[in-house]
């Protein structure tokens, strides 16, 4: 395939790629001349047609899908073939994916600081994950290609490539509050002696690296101090400024390094990396892309007249989408180039005393990715949110682009990924969100580079490809028949069975009741007018209180969601609930969750700050550093000790994006959902499973093990029409309360 060359376009002030169109044409012609699985021989004298199957060609095609770019030995792969009749194949029966418990595992106890002990179920999770880290869990990677006979015979040959590997990672998907953090600490303690013996200056660290949403950094350190009986050296890298204070020796000698998953958000971080790699000549350095890639059309109606080899779809695709892909591709190119330099030819120039060494330089003992589902789930709604990022208070954790770049999800070879380790990669999540095979496939790829099946066709690579390569991929990509689709589902479930576990925590939640309280308020006639006027994506004669999200054209619903969030009646109900709680106990601490994408957090704050009796609220501002955000959150995690503590606002307003992983149960037992969560952009863009998962995460910040009160109150505000008509809130609330969707969000098998 012709190489791409990056150059800086002075006119457009951006980096773009260049390739010789003639070479691209020759490449495509070479593909057409390549051997085909079937060869046809016509004997005119005998009036016969012979069809021969080339097993070598089929073997190369299917094996390439499995091993290409992954840095593995082709001799590990075996290939088999089977003649098949597609007419006899049946469609796979697709059921929701399930994650099993560890009930059948043996326990492995780890001594914690007194008086704490691991529950039996937690000991079983430790045992399962240790088996994975010790390379005791086999998994069969496969790839399949169906080679149909041309014509309408319905016959073909199916080739399959297999490779048996040992898992290099696992997923702890225990229920919210079941102790995923303490299990991780137990794994660190178990391998502590081995990790410390692996220290080699200046690169091989004894530390377990934990990457997480930035709001969890201080909380993780507190949990380690709480449970570890040994004096562990823990470093927190809040941001680039904090990294500059640590030397390579500090990091190599650490036992645990905690860092935010969005550290690449800092432009200074990339500049520092480029400086270490001696690539200053590649200025101007790119900013981290704020948008995710999107799938494009791969067909057209009517007569297709190609424009050029650089634009094979004749302008049918969105040029701005391609600009986004170029932006993402160049960032990855620069990022990977710098990482290769500091790990390769320049590694000897980095000594133990040097400070600010990029995280990507080091080799870790193991890696934990907390809230791993956050980096796997990208919807059109999140793309739309990213567009709003610079307009107001868009919370940067939500821009998962940084996390995916840091984790190297699109990089096939694990040794070339930004974060590398000697041991295993563990993912932590209370809401796995494994509602599609694509998410399972990507999860397996991230957690230890396990290949399930069909990974080469996964659309993540389209986040960076050129129009030419999108065309070529569509041309080369093997088509998936029913047999392959069945194998994809079966192998995805098979991976979850051996690599993941999910346990509940009934014994810890005994005696704690979840009390859901729906508070309904009617909007005024004046608010109704504004409500209807904000329905910009709907013809005026069809605007009504009963309008659903699906009736909006995609991309037009944002003004409506913003207006719905800032209805004064909603704010009045929020204030009323807070006063009611504080009247019962003026020392109560209240958590309000809002949808940041429609600026509901700012609306909630304005209502609370306008009421003198409430005493304002605490809100995480965009300009707050990660350390400042962690401090604000800590006010609602610990008891008031000083008079200053007692004078702080009683209400913490968070975006739903903030909720992942926070422990607020020690001081809070009242949660308010300011509005039911909908993160789509209209039309069919919504992802109800993701929305429900997020709401469950929010409630789980308080309704979890360690809750001191016997009752956790969850208030849900629903705004109806002036005469009590069910409006948008009611429809979304009913959707988000669906039992079936709740099961899909948690993937619990038991």
XYZ file of C-alpha atoms in Angstrom, residues 1-575:
575
model
C 0.000 0.000 0.000
C 1.437 3.433 -0.896
C 2.798 5.373 2.051
C 1.265 8.624 3.203
C 3.449 11.679 3.709
C 2.404 14.402 6.132
C 3.032 18.037 5.256
C 1.958 21.396 6.659
C -0.560 23.254 4.506
C 0.429 26.898 4.952
C -2.751 28.166 3.330
C -5.140 26.187 5.532
C -2.805 26.239 8.549
C -3.118 22.538 9.202
C -1.238 19.282 8.725
C -2.572 17.048 5.983
C -1.472 13.923 4.157
C -0.274 13.492 0.628
C 0.041 10.406 -1.514
C 0.669 9.836 -5.181
C -2.648 9.030 -6.848
C -0.982 6.905 -9.526
C 0.512 4.642 -6.888
C -2.910 4.217 -5.323
C -4.323 3.171 -8.696
C -1.503 0.678 -9.218
C -2.114 -0.728 -5.763
C -5.781 -1.297 -6.531
C -4.934 -2.952 -9.866
C -2.438 -5.185 -8.062
C -5.208 -6.203 -5.683
C -7.366 -7.159 -8.647
C -4.529 -9.267 -10.078
C -3.922 -11.010 -6.753
C -4.749 -14.747 -6.633
C -8.357 -15.580 -5.859
C -9.534 -18.481 -3.698
C -11.363 -20.027 -6.655
C -9.872 -20.679 -10.088
C -12.038 -21.561 -13.115
C -10.792 -23.869 -15.890
C -12.809 -24.259 -19.076
C -12.155 -27.240 -21.364
C -13.834 -26.452 -24.652
C -13.080 -29.856 -26.152
C -14.729 -31.697 -23.304
C -17.312 -28.946 -22.765
C -16.528 -28.915 -19.075
C -15.960 -26.356 -16.346
C -13.628 -27.175 -13.467
C -13.400 -25.119 -10.303
C -10.305 -25.386 -8.154
C -9.957 -24.038 -4.640
C -6.605 -22.481 -3.704
C -6.074 -23.353 -0.060
C -2.855 -21.310 0.053
C -4.630 -18.149 -1.076
C -7.429 -18.627 1.441
C -4.897 -19.416 4.172
C -2.952 -16.221 3.527
C -6.113 -14.118 3.515
C -7.555 -15.398 6.768
C -4.201 -15.604 8.590
C -3.352 -12.031 7.597
C -6.534 -10.817 9.265
C -5.482 -12.479 12.519
C -1.764 -11.614 12.720
C -1.195 -8.484 10.619
C 0.552 -5.749 12.610
C 0.294 -7.514 15.972
C 3.943 -8.505 16.333
C 3.254 -12.236 16.640
C 4.867 -15.309 15.083
C 2.876 -16.603 12.073
C 3.918 -20.155 13.008
C 1.539 -19.956 15.960
C -1.433 -19.940 13.578
C -3.260 -22.983 12.218
C -5.700 -22.806 9.308
C -8.625 -25.040 8.372
C -11.216 -25.075 5.566
C -14.759 -26.269 5.134
C -17.045 -26.411 2.113
C -20.407 -24.904 2.979
C -23.864 -24.280 1.610
C -25.051 -20.831 2.674
C -28.656 -21.878 2.144
C -28.303 -24.288 5.056
C -26.914 -21.664 7.407
C -29.260 -20.154 9.956
C -29.217 -16.729 11.518
C -27.590 -16.646 14.952
C -29.853 -16.293 17.962
C -28.621 -13.091 19.576
C -29.237 -12.779 23.303
C -27.833 -10.162 25.695
C -24.238 -10.782 26.731
C -23.772 -11.996 30.297
C -20.869 -11.681 32.706
C -20.683 -14.546 35.177
C -19.841 -14.454 38.854
C -16.755 -16.073 40.401
C -18.729 -18.510 42.557
C -16.880 -21.509 41.112
C -13.413 -20.040 41.682
C -11.158 -21.005 44.577
C -10.434 -18.171 47.040
C -7.024 -16.514 47.408
C -6.850 -14.431 50.551
C -4.666 -11.349 50.860
C -3.920 -9.777 54.243
C -5.201 -6.206 54.499
C -4.683 -3.610 57.181
C -6.611 -4.433 60.351
C -9.553 -4.589 60.823
C -10.310 -5.018 57.116
C -10.649 -8.386 55.399
C -11.574 -9.450 51.896
C -15.014 -10.990 51.525
C -15.039 -14.537 50.159
C -16.375 -13.337 46.792
C -13.547 -10.778 46.600
C -10.975 -13.504 47.343
C -12.391 -15.480 44.408
C -12.021 -12.493 42.072
C -8.407 -12.089 43.213
C -7.795 -15.761 42.396
C -9.308 -15.429 38.911
C -7.288 -12.318 38.077
C -4.065 -13.843 39.447
C -4.631 -16.843 37.172
C -4.825 -14.466 34.246
C -1.722 -12.538 35.308
C 0.193 -15.798 35.768
C -0.688 -16.822 32.177
C -2.794 -19.788 33.300
C -5.943 -18.916 31.304
C -5.964 -20.004 27.628
C -8.128 -18.414 24.947
C -8.510 -19.387 21.328
C -8.306 -16.409 18.980
C -9.960 -17.028 15.630
C -10.699 -15.297 12.372
C -13.023 -16.494 9.644
C -13.547 -15.571 6.001
C -16.284 -16.873 3.755
C -15.292 -17.300 0.091
C -18.537 -17.580 -1.915
C -18.630 -19.078 -5.368
C -19.655 -16.379 -7.848
C -23.133 -16.642 -9.178
C -26.188 -17.808 -7.324
C -25.020 -21.281 -6.342
C -25.168 -20.520 -2.635
C -21.992 -22.557 -2.207
C -18.646 -21.462 -0.872
C -15.622 -22.235 1.238
C -15.121 -21.023 4.786
C -11.546 -20.638 5.980
C -10.630 -20.249 9.623
C -7.374 -19.215 11.320
C -6.782 -20.114 14.980
C -4.222 -19.198 17.585
C -4.276 -20.332 21.217
C -2.956 -17.650 23.562
C -2.735 -16.985 27.271
C -4.842 -14.065 28.381
C -2.858 -10.964 29.342
C -5.692 -9.082 30.986
C -9.041 -9.333 32.725
C -12.077 -7.256 33.630
C -13.370 -6.828 37.176
C -17.008 -5.904 36.524
C -18.351 -6.295 40.058
C -21.483 -4.380 40.950
C -21.172 -0.760 42.018
C -19.853 -0.673 45.570
C -18.721 -4.324 45.577
C -15.070 -3.437 46.138
C -13.279 -3.309 42.775
C -10.700 -0.912 44.222
C -9.833 -3.120 47.219
C -9.538 -6.137 44.892
C -7.077 -4.147 42.786
C -5.094 -3.201 45.898
C -5.005 -6.889 46.869
C -3.554 -7.757 43.446
C -0.882 -5.075 43.900
C 0.040 -6.394 47.363
C 0.236 -9.976 46.120
C 2.832 -9.136 43.490
C 4.685 -6.457 45.446
C 7.940 -8.374 46.061
C 8.189 -9.441 42.419
C 7.473 -5.899 41.236
C 10.156 -4.358 43.433
C 12.713 -6.886 42.200
C 11.983 -5.808 38.604
C 13.194 -2.217 39.032
C 15.791 -1.208 36.444
C 16.850 2.408 36.044
C 15.729 4.485 34.341
C 12.770 2.745 32.653
C 11.482 -0.427 34.353
C 9.241 0.700 37.202
C 7.977 -1.447 40.037
C 4.745 0.550 40.025
C 1.296 -0.576 39.094
C -0.068 2.232 36.930
C -3.701 3.168 37.571
C -5.388 5.434 35.012
C -8.790 6.831 35.916
C -11.187 9.748 35.557
C -9.413 12.710 37.197
C -11.971 13.100 39.966
C -10.931 9.763 41.492
C -7.226 10.427 42.093
C -7.379 11.482 45.732
C -10.001 8.847 46.472
C -7.755 6.067 45.155
C -4.852 7.235 47.325
C -7.139 7.245 50.360
C -8.309 3.695 49.639
C -4.701 2.464 49.360
C -3.825 4.063 52.710
C -6.972 2.578 54.222
C -6.484 -1.050 53.122
C -2.757 -1.619 52.621
C -0.883 -3.023 55.639
C 2.400 -2.111 53.974
C 3.848 1.332 53.449
C 3.375 1.716 49.716
C 5.012 4.553 47.837
C 2.142 6.178 45.957
C 2.625 8.999 43.449
C -0.291 11.078 42.172
C 0.231 12.777 38.826
C -2.649 15.226 38.733
C -1.387 16.946 35.597
C 1.765 17.898 33.707
C 2.811 20.403 36.387
C 2.851 17.603 38.950
C 4.758 15.287 36.606
C 7.544 17.869 36.319
C 8.261 17.495 40.042
C 9.027 13.761 39.815
C 12.303 12.299 38.565
C 12.601 9.058 36.632
C 14.026 7.528 39.818
C 10.911 8.550 41.769
C 8.675 6.810 39.243
C 10.830 3.687 38.904
C 10.900 3.244 42.704
C 7.167 3.841 43.195
C 4.764 1.049 44.106
C 1.680 2.730 42.644
C 1.341 5.627 40.201
C -2.075 7.258 39.884
C -2.792 9.450 36.859
C -5.810 10.926 35.036
C -6.840 9.280 31.813
C -7.119 12.669 30.127
C -3.538 13.838 30.767
C -3.114 14.357 27.012
C -5.619 17.205 27.296
C -2.693 19.333 28.427
C -0.935 20.812 25.408
C 2.188 21.211 27.518
C 2.293 17.445 27.910
C 2.736 16.824 24.182
C 5.248 19.678 23.905
C 7.285 18.086 26.692
C 7.137 14.688 24.974
C 8.316 16.239 21.691
C 11.161 17.937 23.522
C 12.320 14.649 25.032
C 12.058 13.025 21.574
C 14.005 15.913 19.985
C 11.236 16.509 17.461
C 10.863 20.263 17.935
C 11.207 20.659 14.152
C 7.717 19.185 13.757
C 6.090 22.356 15.068
C 3.391 23.506 15.174
C 2.333 20.646 17.405
C -1.245 19.489 16.969
C -3.905 19.898 19.600
C -5.620 16.805 20.882
C -8.612 16.290 18.549
C -11.934 17.084 20.197
C -14.025 15.001 17.820
C -14.341 11.300 17.209
C -14.257 9.699 13.793
C -17.438 8.701 12.041
C -18.412 6.021 9.579
C -18.916 7.208 6.045
C -21.032 6.019 3.154
C -19.698 3.012 1.270
C -22.250 3.057 -1.502
C -24.342 5.422 -3.546
C -27.736 5.436 -5.240
C -27.957 6.106 -8.944
C -24.990 6.423 -11.282
C -21.626 6.480 -9.523
C -19.089 8.801 -11.128
C -15.831 8.765 -9.121
C -14.150 12.109 -8.742
C -10.503 11.193 -8.149
C -8.569 8.459 -6.387
C -8.317 10.849 -3.430
C -12.099 11.280 -3.414
C -13.479 7.947 -4.641
C -16.993 8.705 -3.460
C -17.359 11.766 -5.659
C -17.933 14.158 -2.779
C -20.750 12.073 -1.324
C -19.107 11.971 2.085
C -18.861 14.754 4.604
C -15.639 16.721 4.081
C -15.612 17.930 7.678
C -15.625 14.309 8.861
C -12.531 13.674 6.771
C -10.912 16.799 8.223
C -11.599 15.379 11.689
C -10.009 12.085 10.688
C -6.952 13.875 9.323
C -6.636 15.767 12.585
C -6.867 12.563 14.598
C -4.473 10.671 12.321
C -1.791 13.353 12.474
C -1.976 13.552 16.260
C -1.511 9.785 16.509
C 1.324 9.896 13.974
C 3.194 12.579 15.944
C 2.437 10.910 19.274
C 3.646 7.492 18.134
C 6.729 8.963 16.449
C 7.767 10.630 19.712
C 7.119 7.504 21.794
C 9.224 5.423 19.420
C 12.102 7.894 19.737
C 12.247 8.024 23.544
C 11.955 4.236 23.822
C 14.441 3.606 21.024
C 17.421 5.627 19.896
C 17.093 8.254 22.648
C 16.418 5.996 25.647
C 20.032 6.250 26.855
C 19.760 10.051 27.031
C 17.218 9.798 29.882
C 18.863 9.303 33.254
C 17.431 8.529 36.675
C 17.641 12.138 37.907
C 15.794 13.699 34.991
C 12.411 15.170 35.877
C 9.219 15.377 33.871
C 9.939 12.196 31.914
C 6.846 11.282 29.839
C 4.737 8.464 31.248
C 5.006 6.606 27.924
C 8.744 6.059 28.474
C 8.262 3.681 31.400
C 7.479 -0.012 31.576
C 5.013 -0.778 34.375
C 4.428 -3.867 36.471
C 0.749 -3.949 35.545
C -1.914 -1.481 34.437
C -5.384 -0.829 35.848
C -7.935 1.146 33.829
C -10.666 2.335 36.170
C -14.085 2.922 34.591
C -12.798 1.177 31.478
C -16.187 1.373 29.754
C -15.755 5.152 29.482
C -13.121 4.699 26.767
C -15.120 2.150 24.798
C -18.457 3.845 24.313
C -18.564 6.646 21.791
C -21.913 7.770 20.485
C -23.028 10.537 18.175
C -24.234 12.341 21.254
C -20.721 12.454 22.675
C -19.426 13.790 19.371
C -22.060 16.516 19.563
C -20.997 17.284 23.132
C -17.387 17.592 22.039
C -18.405 20.293 19.575
C -19.757 22.308 22.474
C -16.573 21.845 24.499
C -15.136 25.315 24.195
C -18.431 27.152 24.486
C -18.945 26.666 28.169
C -18.319 24.246 30.979
C -17.909 20.977 29.098
C -16.304 18.525 31.525
C -13.154 17.174 29.928
C -13.535 13.665 31.295
C -16.312 13.268 28.795
C -13.933 13.814 25.898
C -12.873 10.183 25.709
C -10.673 10.973 22.749
C -7.777 11.605 25.159
C -8.317 8.318 26.943
C -8.444 6.251 23.771
C -5.261 7.868 22.495
C -3.431 7.191 25.765
C -4.630 3.585 25.878
C -3.717 3.010 22.232
C -6.959 1.289 21.323
C -6.266 1.585 17.576
C -2.726 0.153 17.822
C -2.538 -3.586 17.128
C 0.910 -4.295 18.591
C 0.729 -3.963 22.421
C 4.452 -3.188 22.641
C 3.917 -0.063 20.549
C 1.057 1.253 22.634
C 1.662 4.314 24.807
C 1.298 2.308 28.025
C 3.179 -1.003 28.291
C 3.603 -3.419 31.168
C 5.274 -6.702 32.095
C 2.168 -8.183 33.661
C -1.516 -7.895 32.900
C -3.912 -5.086 32.020
C -7.015 -4.993 34.216
C -10.198 -3.085 33.514
C -12.576 -1.990 36.282
C -16.216 -1.149 35.670
C -19.480 -1.391 37.568
C -21.578 -0.969 34.414
C -19.818 -2.855 31.604
C -22.240 -1.681 28.882
C -21.506 -4.761 26.784
C -24.656 -4.524 24.694
C -22.963 -5.228 21.344
C -20.228 -7.480 20.003
C -18.262 -4.403 18.912
C -17.858 -3.282 22.509
C -16.799 -6.770 23.628
C -14.294 -7.016 20.766
C -12.822 -3.629 21.588
C -12.691 -4.393 25.305
C -10.727 -7.583 24.617
C -8.367 -5.684 22.326
C -7.690 -3.072 25.000
C -7.336 -5.557 27.858
C -4.187 -7.448 26.871
C -4.508 -7.308 23.059
C -6.804 -10.331 22.855
C -8.251 -10.928 19.398
C -11.806 -12.189 19.540
C -12.972 -12.280 15.904
C -13.694 -9.609 13.333
C -11.411 -7.034 14.958
C -9.954 -5.990 11.608
C -13.414 -4.863 10.587
C -13.980 -2.847 13.730
C -14.715 0.743 12.813
C -12.329 2.340 15.339
C -9.686 2.452 12.603
C -12.010 4.676 10.594
C -11.382 7.426 13.139
C -8.096 8.110 11.361
C -8.240 6.828 7.795
C -8.126 8.812 4.572
C -10.928 8.660 2.022
C -8.683 6.503 -0.135
C -8.130 3.969 2.607
C -11.795 3.898 3.560
C -12.495 2.955 -0.045
C -9.759 0.309 -0.048
C -10.893 -1.131 3.267
C -14.416 -1.454 1.929
C -12.990 -3.153 -1.163
C -10.791 -5.544 0.830
C -12.979 -6.189 3.864
C -14.380 -9.725 3.820
C -18.145 -9.905 3.962
C -19.759 -11.500 7.001
C -22.257 -14.269 6.417
C -24.535 -15.859 8.961
C -21.942 -18.396 10.050
C -19.378 -15.671 10.773
C -21.937 -13.554 12.633
C -22.777 -16.551 14.811
C -19.085 -17.114 15.523
C -18.653 -13.442 16.472
C -21.421 -13.694 19.059
C -20.207 -17.042 20.429
C -16.574 -15.944 20.715
C -17.553 -12.645 22.317
C -19.518 -14.466 25.002
C -16.677 -16.961 25.325
C -14.240 -14.151 26.028
C -16.496 -12.703 28.718
C -16.758 -16.142 30.344
C -12.990 -16.530 30.822
C -11.728 -12.944 31.154
C -14.457 -11.153 33.102
C -16.353 -11.592 36.330
C -19.196 -9.782 38.018
C -20.177 -10.274 41.644
C -22.830 -8.542 43.671
C -22.546 -7.268 47.227
C -25.807 -8.233 48.915
C -24.102 -8.985 52.217
C -22.717 -5.447 52.391
C -26.008 -3.832 51.339
C -28.185 -5.718 53.821
C -30.424 -3.306 55.724
C -29.908 -0.399 53.275
C -33.049 0.533 51.357
C -33.179 2.469 48.080
C -36.105 4.873 48.213
C -36.960 6.352 44.792
C -39.145 9.451 44.969
C -40.610 10.959 41.802
C -41.435 14.658 42.201
C -43.723 15.978 39.487
C -44.326 19.652 38.786
C -46.301 21.338 36.022
C -44.703 24.013 33.854
C -46.438 27.361 33.501
C -48.172 28.547 30.332
C -45.275 30.938 29.749
C -42.785 28.094 30.058
C -44.865 26.073 27.614
C -44.414 28.776 24.996
C -40.617 28.666 25.408
C -40.722 24.860 25.473
C -42.483 24.750 22.100
C -40.388 27.523 20.536
C -37.202 25.594 21.328
C -38.307 22.649 19.147
C -36.342 24.014 16.200
C -35.914 20.701 14.413
C -39.644 20.107 14.078
C -42.165 21.852 11.755
C -44.182 24.453 13.664
C -47.492 22.702 13.087
C -46.108 19.530 14.700
C -44.517 21.110 17.785
C -46.251 19.913 20.950
C -45.835 18.851 24.549
C -45.903 15.246 23.362
C -42.893 15.603 21.056
C -40.407 12.717 21.297
C -36.654 12.755 20.682
C -37.093 10.620 17.558
C -39.129 13.376 15.870
C -36.153 15.758 15.831
C -33.811 15.665 12.878
C -30.367 14.579 14.039
C -28.332 17.524 15.310
C -31.308 19.825 15.975
C -32.402 18.779 19.468
C -29.760 20.680 21.489
C -31.717 23.976 21.935
C -34.741 22.016 23.121
C -32.743 20.014 25.683
C -31.158 23.206 26.979
C -34.532 24.931 27.355
C -36.049 21.854 29.012
C -33.209 21.788 31.547
C -33.539 25.438 32.543
C -37.318 25.515 33.071
C -37.973 27.624 36.153
C -40.467 25.069 37.431
C -37.674 22.471 37.444
C -35.460 24.829 39.421
C -38.271 25.557 41.861
C -38.712 21.840 42.519
C -34.950 21.396 43.009
C -34.886 24.151 45.626
